[in-house]
Coordinates of C-alpha atoms in Angstrom, one line a residue:
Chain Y
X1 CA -70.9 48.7 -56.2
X2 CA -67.8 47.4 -54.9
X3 CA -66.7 49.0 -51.6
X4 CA -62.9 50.0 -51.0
X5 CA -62.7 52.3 -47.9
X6 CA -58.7 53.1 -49.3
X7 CA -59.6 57.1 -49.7
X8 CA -62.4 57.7 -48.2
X9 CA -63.3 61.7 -49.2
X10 CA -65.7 63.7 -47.5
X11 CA -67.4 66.4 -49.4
X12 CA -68.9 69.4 -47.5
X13 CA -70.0 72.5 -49.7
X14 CA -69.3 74.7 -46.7
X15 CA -65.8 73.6 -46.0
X16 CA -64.6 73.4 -50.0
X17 CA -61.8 76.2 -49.4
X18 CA -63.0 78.0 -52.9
X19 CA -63.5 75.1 -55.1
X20 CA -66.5 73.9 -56.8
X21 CA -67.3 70.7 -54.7
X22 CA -68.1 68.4 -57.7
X23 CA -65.2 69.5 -58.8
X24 CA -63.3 68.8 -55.9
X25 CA -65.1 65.4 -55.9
X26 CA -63.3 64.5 -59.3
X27 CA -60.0 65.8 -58.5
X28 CA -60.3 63.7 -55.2
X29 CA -61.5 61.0 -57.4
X30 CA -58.8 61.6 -60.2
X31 CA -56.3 61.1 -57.2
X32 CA -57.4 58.2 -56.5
X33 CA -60.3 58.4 -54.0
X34 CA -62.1 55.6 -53.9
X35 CA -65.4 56.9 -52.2
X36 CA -66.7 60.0 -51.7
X37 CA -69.3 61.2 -49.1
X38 CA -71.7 64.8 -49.3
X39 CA -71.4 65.6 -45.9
X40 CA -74.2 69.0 -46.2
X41 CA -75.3 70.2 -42.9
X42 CA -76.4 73.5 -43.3
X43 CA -77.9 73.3 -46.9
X44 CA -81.9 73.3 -47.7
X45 CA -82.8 69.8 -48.8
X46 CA -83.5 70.7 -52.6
X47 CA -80.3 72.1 -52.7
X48 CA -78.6 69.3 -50.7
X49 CA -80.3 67.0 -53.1
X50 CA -79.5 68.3 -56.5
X51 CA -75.6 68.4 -55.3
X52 CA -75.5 65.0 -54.4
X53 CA -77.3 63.9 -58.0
X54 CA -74.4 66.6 -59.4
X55 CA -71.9 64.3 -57.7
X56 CA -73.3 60.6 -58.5
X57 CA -73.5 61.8 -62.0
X58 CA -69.8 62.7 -61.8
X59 CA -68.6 59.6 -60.3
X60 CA -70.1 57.4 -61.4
X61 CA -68.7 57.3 -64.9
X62 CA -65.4 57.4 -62.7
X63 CA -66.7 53.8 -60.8
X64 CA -66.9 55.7 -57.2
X65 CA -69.4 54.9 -55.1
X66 CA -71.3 58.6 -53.5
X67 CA -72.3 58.0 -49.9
X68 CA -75.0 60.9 -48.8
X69 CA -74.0 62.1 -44.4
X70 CA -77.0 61.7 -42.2
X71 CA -80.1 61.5 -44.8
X72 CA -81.8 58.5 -46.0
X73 CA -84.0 60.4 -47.7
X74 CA -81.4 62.7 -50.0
X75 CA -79.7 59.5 -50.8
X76 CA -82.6 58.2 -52.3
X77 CA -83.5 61.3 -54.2
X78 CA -80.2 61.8 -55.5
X79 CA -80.0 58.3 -56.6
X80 CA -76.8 57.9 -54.3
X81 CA -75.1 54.5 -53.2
X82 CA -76.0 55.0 -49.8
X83 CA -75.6 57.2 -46.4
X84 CA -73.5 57.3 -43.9
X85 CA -74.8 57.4 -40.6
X86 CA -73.5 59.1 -37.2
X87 CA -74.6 58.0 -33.5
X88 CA -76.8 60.4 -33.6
X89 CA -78.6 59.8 -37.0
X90 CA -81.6 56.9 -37.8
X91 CA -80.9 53.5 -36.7
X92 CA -78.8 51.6 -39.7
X93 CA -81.5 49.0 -39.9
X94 CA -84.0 51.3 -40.9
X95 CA -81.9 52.9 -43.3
X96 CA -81.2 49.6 -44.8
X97 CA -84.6 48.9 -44.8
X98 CA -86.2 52.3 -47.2
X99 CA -82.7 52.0 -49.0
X100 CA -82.9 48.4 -50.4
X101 CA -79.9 45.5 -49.8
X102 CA -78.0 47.2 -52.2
X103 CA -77.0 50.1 -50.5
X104 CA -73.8 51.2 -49.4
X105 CA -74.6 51.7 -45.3
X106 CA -71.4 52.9 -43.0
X107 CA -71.5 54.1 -39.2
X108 CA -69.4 56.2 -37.1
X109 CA -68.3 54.5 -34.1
X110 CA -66.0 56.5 -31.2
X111 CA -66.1 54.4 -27.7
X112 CA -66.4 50.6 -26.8
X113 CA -69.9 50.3 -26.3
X114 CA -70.7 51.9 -30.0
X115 CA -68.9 49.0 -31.5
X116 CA -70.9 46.8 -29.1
X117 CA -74.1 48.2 -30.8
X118 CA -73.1 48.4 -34.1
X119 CA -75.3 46.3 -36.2
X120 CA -73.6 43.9 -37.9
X121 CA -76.3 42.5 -40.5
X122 CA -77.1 46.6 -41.8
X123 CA -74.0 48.2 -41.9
X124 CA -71.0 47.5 -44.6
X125 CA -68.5 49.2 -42.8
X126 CA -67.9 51.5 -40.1
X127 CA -65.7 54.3 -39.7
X128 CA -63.5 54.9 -36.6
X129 CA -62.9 58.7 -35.5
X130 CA -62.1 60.8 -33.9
X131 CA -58.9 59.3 -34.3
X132 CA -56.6 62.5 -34.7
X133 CA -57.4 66.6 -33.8
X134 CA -59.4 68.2 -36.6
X135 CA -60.5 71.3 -37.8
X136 CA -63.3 70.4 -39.8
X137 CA -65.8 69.1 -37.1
X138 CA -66.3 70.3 -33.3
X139 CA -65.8 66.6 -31.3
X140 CA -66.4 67.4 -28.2
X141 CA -64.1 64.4 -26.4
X142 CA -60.5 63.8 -26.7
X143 CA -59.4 62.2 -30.1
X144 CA -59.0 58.5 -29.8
X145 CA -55.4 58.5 -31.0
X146 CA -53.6 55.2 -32.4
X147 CA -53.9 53.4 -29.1
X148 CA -58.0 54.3 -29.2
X149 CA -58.2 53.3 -33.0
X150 CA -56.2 50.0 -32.6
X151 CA -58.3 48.9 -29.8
X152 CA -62.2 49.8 -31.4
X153 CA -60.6 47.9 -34.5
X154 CA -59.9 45.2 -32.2
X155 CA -63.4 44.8 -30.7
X156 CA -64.9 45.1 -34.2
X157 CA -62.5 41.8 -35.4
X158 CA -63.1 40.4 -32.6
X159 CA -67.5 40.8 -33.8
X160 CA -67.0 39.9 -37.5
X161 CA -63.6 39.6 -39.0
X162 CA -64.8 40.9 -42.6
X163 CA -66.3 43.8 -42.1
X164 CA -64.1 47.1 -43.4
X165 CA -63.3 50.1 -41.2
X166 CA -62.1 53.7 -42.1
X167 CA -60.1 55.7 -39.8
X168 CA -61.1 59.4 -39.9
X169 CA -60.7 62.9 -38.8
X170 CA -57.3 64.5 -38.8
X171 CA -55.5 62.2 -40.9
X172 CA -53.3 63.6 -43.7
X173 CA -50.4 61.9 -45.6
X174 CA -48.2 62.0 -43.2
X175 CA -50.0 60.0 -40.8
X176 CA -52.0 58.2 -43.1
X177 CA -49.7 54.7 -43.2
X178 CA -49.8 54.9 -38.6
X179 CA -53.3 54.8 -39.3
X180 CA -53.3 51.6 -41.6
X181 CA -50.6 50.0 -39.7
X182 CA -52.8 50.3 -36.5
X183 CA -55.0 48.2 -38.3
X184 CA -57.8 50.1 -40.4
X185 CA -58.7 49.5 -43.9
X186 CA -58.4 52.8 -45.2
X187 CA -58.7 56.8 -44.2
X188 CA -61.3 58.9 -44.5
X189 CA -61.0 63.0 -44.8
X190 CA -61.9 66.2 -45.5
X191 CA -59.3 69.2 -45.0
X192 CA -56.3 67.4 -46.5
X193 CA -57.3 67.5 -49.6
X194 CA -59.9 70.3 -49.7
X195 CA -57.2 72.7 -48.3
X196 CA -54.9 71.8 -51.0
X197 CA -54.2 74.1 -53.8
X198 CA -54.0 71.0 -56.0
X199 CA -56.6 68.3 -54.6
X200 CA -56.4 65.4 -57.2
X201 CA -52.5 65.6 -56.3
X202 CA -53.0 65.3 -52.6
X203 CA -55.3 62.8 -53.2
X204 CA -52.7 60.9 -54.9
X205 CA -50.2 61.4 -51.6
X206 CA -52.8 59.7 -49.2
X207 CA -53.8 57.1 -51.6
X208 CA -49.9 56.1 -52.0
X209 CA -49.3 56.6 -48.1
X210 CA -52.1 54.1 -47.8
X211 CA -51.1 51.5 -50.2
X212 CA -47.3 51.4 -48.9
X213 CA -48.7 50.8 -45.5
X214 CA -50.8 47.9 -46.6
X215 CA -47.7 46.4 -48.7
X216 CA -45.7 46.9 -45.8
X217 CA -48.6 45.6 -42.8
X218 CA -48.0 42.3 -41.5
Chain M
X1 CA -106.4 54.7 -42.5
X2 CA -109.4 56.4 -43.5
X3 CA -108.6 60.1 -44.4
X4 CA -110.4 62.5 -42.7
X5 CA -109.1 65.9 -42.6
X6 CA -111.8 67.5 -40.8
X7 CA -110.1 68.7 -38.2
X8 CA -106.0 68.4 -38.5
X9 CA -103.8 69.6 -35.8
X10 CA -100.4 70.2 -36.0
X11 CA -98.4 69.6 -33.2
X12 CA -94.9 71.9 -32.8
X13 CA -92.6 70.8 -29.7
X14 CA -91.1 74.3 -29.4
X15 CA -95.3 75.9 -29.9
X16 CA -97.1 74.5 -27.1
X17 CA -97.1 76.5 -24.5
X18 CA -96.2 75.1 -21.8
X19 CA -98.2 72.0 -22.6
X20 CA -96.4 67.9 -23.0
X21 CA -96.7 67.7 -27.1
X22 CA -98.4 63.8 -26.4
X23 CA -101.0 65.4 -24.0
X24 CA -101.9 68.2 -26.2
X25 CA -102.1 65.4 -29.0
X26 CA -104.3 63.8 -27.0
X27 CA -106.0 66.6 -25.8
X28 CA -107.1 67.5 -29.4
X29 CA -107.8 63.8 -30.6
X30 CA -110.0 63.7 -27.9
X31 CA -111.7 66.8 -28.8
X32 CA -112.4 65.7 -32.4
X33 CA -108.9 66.4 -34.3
X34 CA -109.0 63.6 -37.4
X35 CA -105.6 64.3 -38.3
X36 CA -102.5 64.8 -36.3
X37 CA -99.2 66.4 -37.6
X38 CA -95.8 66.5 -35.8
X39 CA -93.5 69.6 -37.1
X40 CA -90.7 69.5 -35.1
X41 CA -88.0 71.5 -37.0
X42 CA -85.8 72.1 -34.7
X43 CA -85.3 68.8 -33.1
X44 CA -82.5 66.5 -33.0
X45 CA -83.4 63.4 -35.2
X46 CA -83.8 61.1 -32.1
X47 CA -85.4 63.4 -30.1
X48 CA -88.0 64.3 -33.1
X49 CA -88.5 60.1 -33.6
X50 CA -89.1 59.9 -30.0
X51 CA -91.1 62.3 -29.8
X52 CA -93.1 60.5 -32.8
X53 CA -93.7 57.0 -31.8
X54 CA -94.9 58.3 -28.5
X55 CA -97.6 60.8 -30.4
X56 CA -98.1 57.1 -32.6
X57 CA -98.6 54.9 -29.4
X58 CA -100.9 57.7 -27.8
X59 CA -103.0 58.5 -31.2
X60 CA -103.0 54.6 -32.9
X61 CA -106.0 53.3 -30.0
X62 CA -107.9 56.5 -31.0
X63 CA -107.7 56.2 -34.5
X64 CA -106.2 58.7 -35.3
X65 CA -103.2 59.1 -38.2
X66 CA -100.4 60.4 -36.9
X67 CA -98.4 62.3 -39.7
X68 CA -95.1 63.6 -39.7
X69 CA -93.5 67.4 -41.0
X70 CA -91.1 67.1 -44.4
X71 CA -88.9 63.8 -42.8
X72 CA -89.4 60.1 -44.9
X73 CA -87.0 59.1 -42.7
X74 CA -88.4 60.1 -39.1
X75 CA -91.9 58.9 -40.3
X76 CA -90.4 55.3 -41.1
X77 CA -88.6 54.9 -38.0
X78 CA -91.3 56.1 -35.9
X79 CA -93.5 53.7 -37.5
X80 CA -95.9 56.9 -38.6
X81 CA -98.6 56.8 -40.6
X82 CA -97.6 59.2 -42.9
X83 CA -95.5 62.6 -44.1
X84 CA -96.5 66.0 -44.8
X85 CA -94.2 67.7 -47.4
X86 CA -94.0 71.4 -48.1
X87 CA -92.7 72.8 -51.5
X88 CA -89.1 72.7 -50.9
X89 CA -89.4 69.3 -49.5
X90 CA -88.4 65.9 -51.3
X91 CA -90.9 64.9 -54.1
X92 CA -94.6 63.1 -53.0
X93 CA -93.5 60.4 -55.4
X94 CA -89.8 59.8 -53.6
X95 CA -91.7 59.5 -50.5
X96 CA -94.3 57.1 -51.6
X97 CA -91.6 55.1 -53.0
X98 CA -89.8 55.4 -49.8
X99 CA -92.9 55.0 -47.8
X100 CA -94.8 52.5 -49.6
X101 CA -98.6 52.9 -51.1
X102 CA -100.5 52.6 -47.8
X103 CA -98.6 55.7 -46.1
X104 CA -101.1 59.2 -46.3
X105 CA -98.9 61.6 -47.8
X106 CA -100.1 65.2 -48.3
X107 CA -98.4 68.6 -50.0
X108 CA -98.6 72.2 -49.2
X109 CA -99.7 74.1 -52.2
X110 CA -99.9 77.9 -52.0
X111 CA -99.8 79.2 -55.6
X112 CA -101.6 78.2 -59.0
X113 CA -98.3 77.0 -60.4
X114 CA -97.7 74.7 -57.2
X115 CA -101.8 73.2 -57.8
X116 CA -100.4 72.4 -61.5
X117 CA -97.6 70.5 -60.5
X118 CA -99.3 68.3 -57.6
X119 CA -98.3 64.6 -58.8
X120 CA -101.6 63.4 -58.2
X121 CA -100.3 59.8 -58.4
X122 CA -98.2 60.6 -54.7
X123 CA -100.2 62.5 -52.9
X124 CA -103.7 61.7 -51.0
X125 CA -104.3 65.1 -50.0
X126 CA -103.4 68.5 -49.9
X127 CA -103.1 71.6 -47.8
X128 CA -104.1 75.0 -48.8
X129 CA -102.2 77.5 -47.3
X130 CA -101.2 80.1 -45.8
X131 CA -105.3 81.4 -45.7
X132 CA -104.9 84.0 -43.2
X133 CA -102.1 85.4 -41.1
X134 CA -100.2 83.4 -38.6
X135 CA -98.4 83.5 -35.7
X136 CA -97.2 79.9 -36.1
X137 CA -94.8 80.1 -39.1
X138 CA -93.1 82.8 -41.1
X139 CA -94.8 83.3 -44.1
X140 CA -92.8 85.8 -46.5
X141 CA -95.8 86.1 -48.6
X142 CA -99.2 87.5 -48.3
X143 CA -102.0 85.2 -47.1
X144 CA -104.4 84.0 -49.8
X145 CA -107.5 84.7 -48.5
X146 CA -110.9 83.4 -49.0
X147 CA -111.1 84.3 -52.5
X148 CA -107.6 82.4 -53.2
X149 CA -108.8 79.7 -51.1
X150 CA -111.2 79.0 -53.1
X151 CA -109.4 80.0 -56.3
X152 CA -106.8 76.7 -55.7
X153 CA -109.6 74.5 -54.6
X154 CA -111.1 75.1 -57.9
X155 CA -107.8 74.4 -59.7
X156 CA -107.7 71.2 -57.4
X157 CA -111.0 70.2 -58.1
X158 CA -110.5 70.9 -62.3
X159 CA -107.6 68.1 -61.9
X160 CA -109.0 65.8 -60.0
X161 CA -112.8 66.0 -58.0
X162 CA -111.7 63.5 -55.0
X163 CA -108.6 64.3 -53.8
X164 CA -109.6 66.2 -49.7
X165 CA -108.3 69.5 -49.6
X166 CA -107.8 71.1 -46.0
X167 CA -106.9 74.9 -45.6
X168 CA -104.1 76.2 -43.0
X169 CA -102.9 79.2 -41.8
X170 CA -104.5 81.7 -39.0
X171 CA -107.6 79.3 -38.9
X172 CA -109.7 79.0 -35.7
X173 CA -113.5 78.6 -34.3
X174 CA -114.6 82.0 -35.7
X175 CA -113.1 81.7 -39.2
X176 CA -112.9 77.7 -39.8
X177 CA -116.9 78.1 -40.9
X178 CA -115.6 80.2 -43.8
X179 CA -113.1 78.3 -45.0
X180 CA -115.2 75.0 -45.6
X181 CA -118.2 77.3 -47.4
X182 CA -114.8 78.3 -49.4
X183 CA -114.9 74.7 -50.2
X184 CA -112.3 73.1 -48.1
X185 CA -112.4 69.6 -46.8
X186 CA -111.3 70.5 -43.6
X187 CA -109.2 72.9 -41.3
X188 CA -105.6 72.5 -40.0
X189 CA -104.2 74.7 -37.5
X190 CA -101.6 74.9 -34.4
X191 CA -102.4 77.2 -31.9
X192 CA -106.3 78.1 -31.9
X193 CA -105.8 74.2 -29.4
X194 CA -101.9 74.9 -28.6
X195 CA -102.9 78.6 -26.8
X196 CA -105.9 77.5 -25.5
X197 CA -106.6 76.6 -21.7
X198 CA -108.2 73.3 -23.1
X199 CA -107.1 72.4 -25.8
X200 CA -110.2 69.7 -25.9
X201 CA -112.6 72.1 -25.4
X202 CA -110.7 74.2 -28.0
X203 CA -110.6 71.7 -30.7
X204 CA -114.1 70.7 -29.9
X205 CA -115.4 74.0 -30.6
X206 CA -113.4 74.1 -33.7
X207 CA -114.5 71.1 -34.7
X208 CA -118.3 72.0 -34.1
X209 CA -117.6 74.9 -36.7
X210 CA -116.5 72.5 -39.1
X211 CA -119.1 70.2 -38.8
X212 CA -121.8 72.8 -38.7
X213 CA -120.4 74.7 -42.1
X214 CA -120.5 71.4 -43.9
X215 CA -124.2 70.7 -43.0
X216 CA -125.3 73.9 -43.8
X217 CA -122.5 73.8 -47.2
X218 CA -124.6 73.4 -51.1

């Protein structure tokens, strides 16, 4: 499946603000999301597992990829396009390895030396963050900022030109476009459009924050 | 790896009291454990694959399999030889998939309706269980007992003779004689060898129970 990091939506049932979460997965999707991730910390497997199929089998008449946070072994259950993986989780090349060459593999990177170690031949992209203050995760260092971002997206060039990086945590549509103009490819969130009282419409306020940044990027 | 469940000892990071997890692994290897399990539920994902590949490189030169609690994931990147998965664990076939055909992977099967729905094809043994009461894991039902020990096996054994069976739960040198005339394969336990001064000695003795029940078994 093709891999646009534009919107970049995480998905957690705990933080859904009231609404169903596959429903809040088409709204973001409706909007104009162009991946969505199940980020389930606190759920049993079985039940973390039969979202996630829930969700691929509502996007993917809808042509969005659904990334599965942390488990290897969910996203193959749930038939999902692959997993995104913290510092913290499995090593991306095994992931690669039980998930096939087809699989959508991403990685969270924070400081310089995590972009030194990302691994270049297992991951398709990586995500940069903490980039902003959020609510919807306890970081437990200082937010990178623009400065921060600009420069991990700058070591990452400077390793492979190609691949694609999301910005994430804190970003809304009022800072989405200093995020793309600081170089990333896309944003990647949670509250902004959870917290909405209409999702698939704040969806479509990031998405067009993005794509006038890009227009407008050197 | 030949499959021997004669003796199968679960190993639990946070139930060892006050003994190194690899030791006590070793400990009971050296004993006579044919089996060793790593159930480590509350660990960190690195921690718990750490904490796997060292019980792999201690157990591998002693030939014995070293299997690992619910995670595909942690099993493959510890280079295990094997998972164990519960009832509200991913399928046996997902893992065997994930795993490939030369991993051991077992289920934990308490009722009649979980025996029915043990995907033969997946699995190369399974765990009977909880027998008696124990200290080791909250069981919210009662124990089965002899009589439902031997009830399941019979199930097992009217689907398919060959599959080993091993019972769990409360199981140690006094009982462990009962449970094979009951007709089980073999015995797995946690801390009859975790509680016990030696946990060789322990295992040993536990192992001589076994040994002796099946020589004396119809």
């Amino acid at each position: 499946m093709k891999l646009d990091l534009s919107l970049y939506v995480l998905i957690d049932p705990d933080q859904t603000f009231g609404f169903d979460p596959v429903a809040l997965a088409r709204a973001a999707a409706s909007g104009g999301a162009t991946v969505i991730q199940l980020r389930d910390k606190g759920g049993a497997i079985r039940r973390t597992i039969a979202l996630a199929a829930a969700l691929k089998a509502a996007l993917a008449p809808m042509g969005v990829p659904l990334l599965v946070n942390d488990r290897v072994d969910i996203a193959a259950a749930a038939g999902a396009d692959g997993v995104h993986l913290g510092q913290d989780d499995i090593e991306p090349a095994l992931a690669r390895r039980l998930l096939g060459p087809r699989a959508i593999i991403g990685q969270t990177v924070k400081s310089a030396a995590h972009v030194a170690a990302v691994p270049l031949g297992a991951v398709d992209y990586v995500a940069v963050g903490g980039v902003f203050a959020t609510l919807s995760k306890t970081n437990p260092d200082p937010p990178l900022g623009l400065g921060g971002l600009a420069a991990r997206i700058a070591e990452l060039r400077a390793r492979k030109a190609a691949l694609p990086i999301a910005a994430i945590a804190g970003i809304d549509a009022a800072n989405a476009g200093s995020v793309i103009a600081a170089g990333a490819d896309g944003v990647a969130l949670i509250s902004a459009i959870a917290k909405a009282s209409d999702p698939a419409a704040a969806a479509a306020a990031v998405r067009r924050a993005v794509d006038r940044a890009r227009e407008t990027a050197p």
